[in-house]
Amino acid sequence: MFEIKSKDGLGRTGILKTGHGTVRTPALMPVIHPGKQTIDVKGPGAEIVITNAYIIYRNPELREKALSDGVHRLIDFDGPIMTDSGSFQLSEYGDIEVENPEIIRFQDEIGTDIGTSLDIPTPPGVSHRRALEEVEVTLERARESIEYRERMMLNAVVQGSTHPDLRRYCASRLAELPVELHPIGAVVPLMESYRYRELVDAVLSSVSELPPSRPRHLMGAGHPMLFALAVSMGCDLFDSAAYILYAEDDRLLSTEGTYKLENLQEMPCSCSVCTDYTPSELMGMDREERRNLIAEHNLHVSFAEIRKVRQAIHDGNLMELVEERCRAHPRLLEGYRRMSEYLDLIEKFEPRSKRSAFFYTGPESLGRVEVHRHLKRVKEHLGERLALVAPSRRPYSSSLPARIGGFSSLRPQSGGPWRVVVVDLPFGIIPLELDQVYPLAQSDAPGIMDLDGEEFLRGLVRDLMDGDAIVDDALCSELGIELPYKYMGEVETTVDDLDRVRMVADYQFGMGAGELLFTDDVRIERSRNTGKIRHIYAGDELICTMRASDGLLVLGAEGAVRLHQGTDYPACRVAVNEESEPFARKGKSVFAKFIIDCDNNIRANDEVLIVNADDELLATGKALLCAEEMMDLNHGQAVKTRKGGF
């Protein structure tokens, strides 16, 4: 069973429940070599490990002990254990001495928690024909494995080499099977050769077709500098023997790369190994003792990074961490840039509002889904006759002069009124009516603009100048734009409260929601402390509250009724079954397994209407999952109900 707890883009924290305990994801599974392991991995943070069932199967002594005592006693680990089937040996040596049904039954018999079918690990760069043939074998073995497993959870591995269409095909077929997890296989050669751009294609092509209710396991990914990027692509589990293999070669892992012990003057972190020993002291030890201490450091660094990634997802700043980590190597940065080709996929899972601000850390930030989403939505709401102005202090509407003069245009322009739009990084175009809304208000960028940012803004301004637009002289100067005509009038920058709440509603719920919710006779109240809009009423009935944390609207009872009556099913709706209906009416949270339908445009943290199968309004609430997750998951909360009783 898998349950999502928090989200940031495709990254998510979750709970994976197994027969031997619960695993918090994302999680790293250290590889345990059966019969040889001497290093404690549980102390540094391992909640789950992986070992090789084929090695156990081929060794008579290990096999007998595993069958009699179980794999947990064999490797002395009482938590969840995943086993590999021999695919690694198949990729290394080209042949193994076991059939798929045999190794599936064996994994079940030795008590593994999560077993793996004997997939074909097709290496990168092979022909499309060969890759397809081997994908078909992998699929057939995955189907076959279902017949032979009895108790254990089952991995079904996505293959397809470096052909994205085959990755999608394989993943889509595996998604139809009753299995629990999906490793993404045969990617180690890409990681070893720093081909991260192709890794991104392989992973995201696979993830695009995999059910969000099943954890995804990036096989062989064990270097901590890669975890943040991999999690941002939707990976939940990692396995690797890197901690011990690198230690054998006197190499120390870090989130910035790898250090060779002989080149160190100072130890690289603050773990007990790095604080208790100097490089020269380690070099003077016997080989086994030195290896074990370096392995201990490598485990410490790896699990510290996993914890940091989980916290970043909770805080909503995973992508800032990804941008930081990917600057450790040019090829990593190339891989991160490649992710901008998958924005439509990522957008479906990106929460509408998050705890943390958006920080512009370089031109890669312009390729993030938040910018993509904002520009797509805001252009629907701009209308005509735009006055484009240079940024001032945030919030812009309270720091700009009441009237601004000094504008130029591409064509002669006459009097107003004009909609004032601030042009600024990172979101490009910000109507004053939206300048207090997340993420526009909760963002920051350096005052000195880089060349990519300047070109980004220049392109947006040029696009807007195709319509009726005037540009203030300060902005023209900053972006190096020369326009032939001067506009001699002044522009009013004061934003009417009713115009503001209507545009926020359109931006949040869709075009037309503003006038639907807020008629001309509404009463708008401001906070005594902040002076910002706080409540909107129809008489004494609360329509909406404007949330101070992100400037978005929370529906009151009257607002929910108006939105429900004025929109067609399934807009803004989550429909629940009969079993859940009375609980929703009482204000109880909605669990994913009770949802029968929802608006495909719902994203995590959206305000939603909870209805029954007949579209009767039951309650309002905040979505905790996106639409695709709501319809796929069978465990955990999907909507936090705010108000029932309708």
XYZ file of C-alpha atoms in Angstrom:
646
model
C 0.000 0.000 0.000
C 1.279 3.458 -0.935
C -0.030 6.784 0.343
C 1.077 10.265 -0.750
C 1.712 12.679 2.132
C 3.075 15.844 0.494
C 3.846 17.008 -3.030
C 6.025 19.371 -5.024
C 5.701 18.896 -8.778
C 6.274 15.226 -9.569
C 8.182 14.852 -6.313
C 6.227 13.439 -3.419
C 6.761 12.150 0.083
C 4.812 9.068 0.958
C 4.329 5.986 3.064
C 4.944 2.503 1.653
C 3.539 -0.228 3.884
C 5.025 -3.724 3.680
C 4.810 -6.945 5.670
C 7.900 -5.951 7.657
C 7.137 -2.336 8.369
C 6.570 1.083 6.899
C 8.985 2.984 4.656
C 9.027 6.750 4.286
C 9.631 7.770 0.707
C 11.724 8.962 -1.020
C 13.976 6.247 0.358
C 17.421 4.847 -0.355
C 17.843 1.072 -0.296
C 21.469 0.123 0.363
C 22.519 -3.021 -1.471
C 23.321 -5.849 0.942
C 25.537 -8.599 -0.443
C 24.254 -11.858 1.074
C 26.906 -13.607 3.113
C 29.431 -10.778 2.914
C 27.831 -7.735 4.557
C 29.635 -6.435 7.647
C 28.567 -2.787 7.631
C 25.517 -1.607 9.573
C 23.149 0.281 7.263
C 20.175 0.640 9.613
C 21.981 2.956 12.020
C 22.697 5.618 9.369
C 19.052 5.580 8.265
C 18.109 2.580 6.100
C 14.431 1.674 6.498
C 14.511 -0.779 3.585
C 17.337 -2.650 1.828
C 17.787 -4.612 -1.359
C 19.654 -7.864 -1.836
C 20.138 -10.220 -4.752
C 17.923 -13.298 -4.783
C 19.862 -14.823 -7.682
C 23.125 -14.836 -5.703
C 21.305 -16.536 -2.826
C 19.661 -19.000 -5.196
C 22.960 -19.988 -6.848
C 24.854 -20.522 -3.560
C 23.770 -23.820 -1.947
C 24.672 -22.721 1.583
C 22.926 -19.349 1.304
C 19.960 -20.920 -0.453
C 19.407 -23.521 2.252
C 19.625 -20.947 5.037
C 17.295 -18.524 3.243
C 14.707 -21.269 2.696
C 14.895 -22.446 6.292
C 15.336 -19.151 8.173
C 14.127 -16.549 5.684
C 15.974 -13.765 3.922
C 15.619 -11.379 6.873
C 17.664 -13.611 9.164
C 20.083 -14.425 6.364
C 21.164 -10.796 5.924
C 20.346 -9.783 9.528
C 17.844 -7.034 8.664
C 14.410 -6.989 10.298
C 12.878 -4.274 8.123
C 11.438 -4.480 4.601
C 13.622 -6.219 2.015
C 13.440 -5.959 -1.758
C 15.149 -8.607 -3.864
C 16.481 -8.451 -7.403
C 15.948 -11.406 -9.676
C 19.281 -11.666 -11.469
C 18.768 -9.015 -14.123
C 21.960 -7.264 -13.037
C 23.948 -10.456 -13.639
C 22.119 -10.832 -16.951
C 23.247 -7.355 -17.999
C 26.816 -7.985 -16.833
C 27.392 -11.529 -18.113
C 24.746 -11.987 -20.814
C 23.242 -15.150 -19.329
C 22.014 -16.589 -16.048
C 21.019 -20.067 -14.927
C 17.447 -19.554 -13.781
C 14.017 -19.109 -15.340
C 11.538 -16.413 -14.417
C 8.943 -18.653 -12.680
C 11.685 -20.316 -10.680
C 13.184 -17.082 -9.331
C 9.751 -15.610 -8.594
C 8.756 -18.643 -6.521
C 12.121 -18.584 -4.751
C 11.769 -14.921 -3.759
C 8.330 -15.664 -2.352
C 9.553 -18.734 -0.471
C 12.396 -16.906 1.293
C 10.012 -14.240 2.561
C 11.067 -11.193 0.597
C 8.711 -8.245 0.953
C 9.096 -7.005 -2.624
C 10.190 -9.350 -5.382
C 11.189 -8.605 -8.969
C 10.449 -10.334 -12.256
C 13.348 -11.376 -14.475
C 13.284 -8.453 -16.912
C 15.639 -7.957 -19.858
C 17.910 -4.968 -19.095
C 18.292 -3.552 -22.592
C 21.358 -1.261 -22.652
C 21.348 2.277 -24.090
C 21.869 2.824 -27.794
C 20.597 -0.461 -29.192
C 18.353 -0.559 -32.244
C 14.658 0.138 -31.895
C 13.901 -3.361 -33.175
C 16.045 -5.115 -30.583
C 14.737 -2.904 -27.786
C 11.126 -3.659 -28.752
C 11.764 -7.405 -28.877
C 13.295 -7.324 -25.402
C 10.495 -5.117 -24.057
C 8.010 -7.745 -25.184
C 9.952 -10.416 -23.256
C 10.023 -8.159 -20.181
C 6.266 -7.638 -20.435
C 5.574 -11.330 -20.832
C 7.695 -12.165 -17.795
C 5.947 -9.489 -15.737
C 2.570 -11.034 -16.618
C 3.903 -14.489 -15.857
C 5.213 -13.386 -12.459
C 1.715 -12.570 -11.242
C 0.780 -16.233 -11.564
C 3.674 -17.431 -9.399
C 3.824 -14.905 -6.572
C 1.686 -15.661 -3.524
C 2.466 -13.287 -0.653
C 5.081 -10.774 -1.734
C 4.592 -7.419 -3.385
C 5.823 -7.377 -6.960
C 8.087 -5.106 -8.996
C 7.424 -4.798 -12.731
C 10.412 -3.169 -14.418
C 10.098 -0.555 -17.175
C 12.561 -1.145 -20.016
C 12.967 0.340 -23.494
C 16.614 1.407 -23.761
C 16.994 5.029 -24.907
C 13.817 4.987 -26.980
C 11.217 7.171 -25.204
C 8.346 5.688 -27.199
C 9.277 2.188 -26.006
C 9.598 3.386 -22.420
C 6.075 4.807 -22.678
C 4.785 1.635 -24.318
C 6.345 -0.637 -21.705
C 5.130 1.515 -18.812
C 1.587 1.728 -20.180
C 1.346 -2.062 -20.497
C 2.806 -2.660 -17.032
C 0.335 -0.141 -15.601
C -2.460 -2.527 -16.567
C -1.062 -5.326 -14.364
C -1.931 -5.895 -10.675
C 1.566 -5.150 -9.360
C 2.687 -2.783 -6.604
C 5.893 -1.035 -7.727
C 7.708 -0.047 -10.896
C 11.499 0.054 -11.171
C 12.920 1.975 -14.124
C 15.704 -0.232 -15.363
C 18.882 -0.279 -17.452
C 19.795 3.330 -16.674
C 23.081 2.724 -14.833
C 25.154 3.097 -18.046
C 23.560 6.529 -18.572
C 24.461 7.629 -15.047
C 27.974 6.214 -15.206
C 28.676 8.125 -18.426
C 26.978 11.345 -17.204
C 24.292 11.120 -19.930
C 21.740 12.819 -17.738
C 19.776 14.326 -20.610
C 18.973 10.829 -21.866
C 18.296 9.740 -18.279
C 15.642 12.455 -17.998
C 14.005 11.223 -21.209
C 14.045 7.616 -20.007
C 12.605 8.438 -16.594
C 9.941 10.960 -17.598
C 8.816 8.875 -20.570
C 8.261 6.031 -18.116
C 6.663 8.116 -15.372
C 4.225 9.663 -17.842
C 2.482 6.295 -18.204
C 2.870 4.846 -14.707
C 0.038 5.059 -12.156
C 0.732 7.653 -9.435
C -0.511 5.132 -6.859
C 2.614 2.987 -7.298
C 6.130 3.905 -6.137
C 8.775 4.260 -8.858
C 12.248 2.907 -8.263
C 15.236 4.312 -10.172
C 17.466 1.264 -10.311
C 21.149 1.692 -9.535
C 20.885 5.377 -8.560
C 22.994 5.757 -5.437
C 24.969 8.969 -5.794
C 23.582 11.711 -3.523
C 24.139 14.479 -6.074
C 21.445 12.811 -8.206
C 18.682 12.287 -5.638
C 17.041 15.721 -5.872
C 16.813 15.625 -9.670
C 15.503 12.052 -9.672
C 12.847 12.808 -7.061
C 11.743 15.868 -9.034
C 11.071 13.450 -11.922
C 8.763 11.360 -9.745
C 11.139 8.671 -8.423
C 10.463 7.370 -4.904
C 13.065 4.648 -4.328
C 16.771 4.303 -5.044
C 19.181 1.413 -4.677
C 22.906 1.248 -4.985
C 26.065 -0.348 -3.721
C 27.887 2.938 -4.379
C 28.474 3.522 -0.675
C 30.716 0.432 -0.443
C 32.043 0.288 -4.023
C 33.298 3.872 -3.826
C 34.771 3.167 -0.388
C 36.725 0.234 -1.841
C 38.401 2.763 -4.138
C 38.976 5.390 -1.371
C 36.312 7.691 -2.806
C 33.997 9.802 -0.664
C 30.517 10.736 -1.858
C 29.047 14.224 -1.529
C 26.164 16.183 -2.992
C 28.723 18.166 -5.018
C 30.425 15.133 -6.534
C 33.069 12.627 -5.461
C 36.329 13.177 -3.578
C 39.398 10.979 -3.860
C 40.857 10.521 -0.391
C 44.431 11.027 -1.532
C 43.524 14.500 -2.841
C 41.886 15.755 0.355
C 43.456 18.209 2.742
C 40.232 18.521 4.769
C 37.392 16.093 5.347
C 34.298 17.104 3.365
C 31.431 17.029 5.901
C 30.580 16.976 9.606
C 29.710 13.294 10.073
C 31.501 11.388 12.839
C 34.065 10.003 10.391
C 34.932 13.434 9.049
C 35.161 15.007 12.505
C 37.088 12.143 14.136
C 39.689 11.551 11.427
C 41.897 13.492 9.066
C 42.640 12.381 5.503
C 46.149 11.418 6.471
C 44.911 9.326 9.399
C 42.557 7.432 7.122
C 45.308 6.887 4.581
C 47.464 5.334 7.311
C 44.892 2.690 8.275
C 44.688 -0.844 6.970
C 42.509 -1.201 3.896
C 39.466 -2.850 5.471
C 39.188 -0.397 8.370
C 39.563 2.565 5.990
C 36.975 1.114 3.615
C 34.433 0.650 6.407
C 34.892 4.205 7.691
C 34.554 5.715 4.217
C 31.462 3.573 3.623
C 30.043 4.930 6.885
C 30.651 8.476 5.625
C 29.061 7.639 2.271
C 25.948 6.287 3.978
C 25.738 9.362 6.220
C 25.913 11.739 3.259
C 23.409 9.728 1.246
C 20.762 9.483 3.949
C 21.258 13.132 4.937
C 20.467 14.094 1.353
C 17.372 11.879 1.286
C 16.133 13.630 4.435
C 16.885 17.023 2.915
C 14.928 16.120 -0.223
C 11.933 14.995 1.845
C 11.990 18.263 3.793
C 12.245 20.276 0.570
C 9.097 18.583 -0.750
C 7.279 19.349 2.495
C 8.381 22.984 2.330
C 7.607 23.342 -1.372
C 11.131 24.288 -2.463
C 12.289 21.053 -4.089
C 13.096 22.790 -7.366
C 15.360 25.317 -5.672
C 17.281 22.353 -4.249
C 17.383 20.726 -7.698
C 18.778 23.907 -9.248
C 21.452 24.036 -6.546
C 22.427 20.374 -6.895
C 22.473 20.381 -10.691
C 25.143 23.049 -10.709
C 27.538 20.421 -9.368
C 28.179 19.210 -12.924
C 27.453 20.611 -16.416
C 25.837 17.357 -17.544
C 23.503 17.403 -14.560
C 22.510 20.938 -15.482
C 21.885 19.758 -19.028
C 19.594 17.063 -17.670
C 17.695 19.581 -15.576
C 17.251 21.850 -18.577
C 15.860 18.896 -20.494
C 13.016 18.694 -17.992
C 11.525 21.852 -19.510
C 10.430 19.644 -22.434
C 8.041 17.879 -20.041
C 6.281 20.883 -18.489
C 2.797 19.762 -19.465
C 3.346 16.466 -17.643
C 4.812 18.108 -14.545
C 2.099 20.789 -14.435
C -0.596 18.177 -13.828
C 1.045 17.313 -10.505
C 2.304 20.746 -9.414
C 0.384 22.172 -6.421
C -1.385 25.457 -7.063
C 0.010 27.032 -3.894
C 2.966 26.077 -1.688
C 4.543 27.005 1.625
C 7.664 28.604 0.214
C 8.504 31.433 -2.145
C 9.770 31.058 -5.696
C 13.417 32.139 -5.964
C 14.948 32.959 -9.332
C 18.439 31.447 -9.201
C 19.339 31.639 -12.874
C 17.897 31.252 -16.360
C 16.855 27.658 -15.618
C 14.217 29.088 -13.272
C 12.412 30.474 -16.320
C 11.819 26.904 -17.465
C 9.992 25.921 -14.291
C 6.391 24.831 -14.371
C 5.189 27.740 -12.191
C 6.289 30.229 -14.853
C 4.835 28.097 -17.641
C 1.497 27.783 -15.840
C 1.248 31.471 -14.957
C 1.961 32.738 -18.452
C -0.522 30.312 -19.960
C -3.275 31.379 -17.556
C -2.618 35.095 -17.294
C -2.712 35.668 -21.035
C -6.351 34.552 -20.966
C -7.169 37.366 -18.527
C -5.174 40.337 -19.803
C -7.676 41.757 -22.277
C -6.648 44.748 -24.379
C -5.144 48.196 -23.790
C -2.189 47.321 -21.592
C 0.224 49.713 -19.917
C 3.505 47.863 -19.357
C 5.603 49.270 -16.533
C 8.953 48.580 -14.906
C 8.882 46.899 -11.480
C 8.940 48.679 -8.159
C 8.951 47.185 -4.670
C 6.528 44.315 -4.026
C 3.566 44.488 -3.777
C 3.674 46.681 -6.857
C 0.180 48.129 -6.436
C 1.082 49.813 -3.148
C 4.509 51.108 -4.206
C 3.810 52.549 -7.668
C 2.851 56.232 -7.958
C -0.881 56.832 -8.298
C -0.302 58.096 -11.814
C 2.534 57.322 -14.236
C 3.568 59.268 -17.304
C 6.210 58.795 -19.963
C 5.102 55.966 -22.271
C 5.950 54.909 -25.819
C 4.200 52.591 -28.263
C 4.586 50.720 -31.514
C 1.558 52.504 -32.994
C -0.190 55.787 -32.142
C -2.381 55.374 -29.048
C -5.104 57.569 -27.592
C -6.652 57.873 -24.101
C -7.349 55.119 -21.564
C -8.401 53.374 -19.511
C -5.377 51.051 -19.384
C -4.758 47.837 -17.463
C -1.412 48.237 -15.699
C 0.889 45.236 -16.094
C 4.262 45.038 -14.335
C 7.033 43.354 -16.343
C 9.443 41.614 -14.000
C 11.331 38.403 -13.278
C 10.602 35.610 -12.721
C 6.961 35.568 -13.922
C 7.222 38.078 -16.720
C 3.826 39.789 -16.791
C 1.924 40.627 -13.616
C -1.370 42.561 -13.785
C -1.667 44.785 -10.728
C -4.906 43.004 -9.801
C -2.864 39.807 -9.254
C 0.220 41.209 -7.562
C -0.760 39.794 -4.136
C -1.481 36.265 -5.417
C 0.763 33.200 -5.109
C 3.316 32.736 -6.571
C 3.585 36.260 -8.009
C 3.805 37.966 -4.623
C 5.881 35.175 -3.061
C 8.836 35.384 -5.424
C 12.142 37.149 -5.717
C 14.910 37.657 -8.257
C 18.270 39.474 -8.242
C 18.085 43.202 -8.894
C 20.779 42.873 -11.544
C 19.208 41.042 -14.465
C 21.067 38.339 -16.388
C 21.038 38.265 -20.185
C 18.614 35.341 -20.416
C 16.160 37.042 -18.092
C 16.411 40.255 -20.083
C 15.717 38.442 -23.353
C 12.805 36.588 -21.755
C 11.146 39.863 -20.716
C 11.968 41.536 -24.021
C 10.206 38.719 -25.875
C 7.088 39.032 -23.717
C 6.935 42.797 -24.231
C 7.294 42.434 -27.983
C 4.451 39.900 -28.063
C 2.168 42.214 -26.090
C 3.004 45.176 -28.308
C 1.263 43.413 -31.185
C -1.971 44.546 -29.510
C -2.872 47.891 -27.970
C -0.027 48.445 -25.536
C 2.090 51.281 -24.236
C 5.445 50.792 -22.518
C 6.891 53.107 -19.903
C 10.225 54.698 -20.696
C 12.005 53.094 -17.724
C 11.099 49.630 -18.982
C 12.135 50.516 -22.549
C 15.493 51.684 -21.256
C 16.035 48.585 -19.081
C 15.236 46.173 -21.912
C 16.836 48.164 -24.728
C 13.558 48.664 -26.610
C 13.042 51.661 -28.903
C 9.498 52.599 -29.919
C 8.541 55.243 -32.473
C 5.509 56.879 -30.839
C 5.155 58.798 -27.581
C 2.005 58.519 -25.501
C 1.471 61.875 -23.858
C -1.165 60.939 -21.276
C -0.829 59.497 -17.790
C -1.906 56.083 -16.549
C -3.886 55.519 -13.368
C -2.376 52.717 -11.245
C -5.021 52.447 -8.524
C -6.689 49.024 -8.506
C -10.405 48.857 -7.724
C -11.175 46.251 -5.047
C -13.983 44.666 -7.041
C -11.773 44.423 -10.132
C -9.091 42.769 -8.014
C -11.268 40.058 -6.469
C -12.941 39.321 -9.788
C -9.624 38.854 -11.561
C -8.297 36.684 -8.726
C -11.414 34.513 -9.008
C -10.998 34.203 -12.787
C -7.322 33.319 -12.331
C -8.136 30.754 -9.627
C -11.411 29.156 -10.749
C -11.552 29.955 -14.463
C -12.863 32.704 -16.713
C -16.243 34.050 -15.660
C -15.928 33.028 -12.011
C -15.253 36.623 -10.945
C -18.570 38.042 -12.085
C -20.354 34.859 -11.020
C -19.100 35.134 -7.448
C -18.946 38.891 -7.027
C -21.879 40.958 -8.228
C -21.750 44.746 -8.140
C -23.449 44.903 -4.724
C -20.917 42.806 -2.754
C -19.345 44.226 0.392
C -15.560 44.009 0.679
C -13.840 44.187 4.058
C -10.156 44.797 4.653
C -7.942 43.502 7.452
C -7.326 46.084 10.172
C -3.767 44.802 10.583
C -2.549 44.528 6.987
C -4.988 46.724 5.079
C -5.446 43.912 2.541
C -8.777 42.514 1.385
C -9.947 39.906 3.872
C -13.664 39.085 3.402
C -16.252 39.524 0.642
C -19.937 39.425 1.593
C -23.354 39.420 -0.047
C -25.319 41.168 2.660
C -24.415 39.185 5.767
C -23.522 35.992 3.864
C -19.802 35.259 3.437
C -18.882 34.614 -0.199
C -15.133 34.259 0.138
C -12.168 34.933 2.351
C -8.957 36.111 0.731
C -6.226 34.051 2.333
C -3.430 36.208 3.739
C -0.724 33.615 3.060
C -1.173 33.430 -0.715
C -3.846 35.942 -1.770
C -6.133 33.191 -3.078
C -9.826 32.777 -2.265
C -11.376 30.367 0.231
C -15.026 29.704 -0.494
C -17.657 30.510 2.099
C -21.086 28.896 2.024
C -22.551 31.564 -0.250
C -19.537 31.424 -2.561
C -19.776 27.662 -2.858
C -23.452 27.853 -3.770
C -22.825 30.565 -6.383
C -19.912 28.697 -7.947
C -21.868 25.446 -7.978
C -24.996 26.976 -9.501
C -23.099 28.983 -12.085
C -20.768 26.297 -13.445
C -21.383 23.043 -15.264
C -20.397 19.647 -13.908
C -17.590 18.657 -13.331
C -15.945 22.121 -13.075
C -14.207 22.616 -9.704
C -15.888 19.461 -8.389
C -14.906 16.267 -6.609
C -17.709 13.698 -6.721
C -17.912 11.065 -3.967
C -19.854 7.822 -3.664
C -22.854 7.127 -1.445
C -20.730 5.683 1.340
C -18.764 8.895 1.715
C -21.659 11.322 1.193
C -22.923 11.576 4.815
C -19.384 12.071 6.124
C -18.700 14.859 3.623
C -21.937 16.597 4.668
C -20.678 16.507 8.258
C -17.393 18.146 7.251
C -15.244 14.997 7.371
C -12.277 14.677 5.026
C -12.661 12.827 1.738
C -10.461 9.792 1.140
C -9.259 8.892 -2.334
C -10.975 5.492 -2.455
C -14.425 7.131 -2.221
C -13.962 9.487 -5.193
C -15.888 8.529 -8.316
C -15.141 11.556 -10.526
C -13.497 14.963 -10.506
C -12.554 17.941 -12.662
C -9.391 17.053 -14.604
C -8.059 20.558 -13.956
C -7.913 20.133 -10.178
C -4.451 20.494 -8.689
C -3.255 20.005 -5.118
C -4.272 22.918 -2.834
C -7.127 24.002 -5.111
C -10.417 25.017 -3.494
C -13.003 22.466 -4.621
C -16.711 21.701 -4.407
C -17.572 18.270 -2.994
C -20.670 16.801 -4.634
C -22.460 13.460 -4.917
C -23.148 11.448 -8.059
C -26.197 13.641 -8.788
C -24.099 16.838 -8.507
C -25.734 17.887 -5.238
C -23.437 20.166 -3.256
C -22.256 18.477 -0.060
C -19.280 20.508 1.149
C -16.252 22.568 0.188
C -12.626 21.748 0.788
C -8.994 21.934 -0.211
C -7.618 19.333 -2.615
C -4.580 17.480 -1.294
C -4.010 15.612 -4.560
C -4.323 16.425 -8.238
C -7.116 14.984 -10.364
C -5.082 12.074 -11.722
C -3.966 11.057 -8.238
C -7.504 11.303 -6.856
C -8.790 8.910 -9.490
C -5.919 6.422 -9.128
C -5.056 6.192 -5.437
C -7.001 3.991 -3.036
C -5.371 5.142 0.188
C -5.043 8.407 2.063
C -6.794 11.747 2.170
C -7.673 13.438 -1.115
C -9.649 16.484 0.076
C -9.481 18.278 3.399
C -13.079 19.327 3.926
C -13.559 22.895 5.123
C -17.319 23.200 5.423
C -20.147 20.709 5.101
C -23.828 20.946 5.834
C -25.138 21.939 2.418
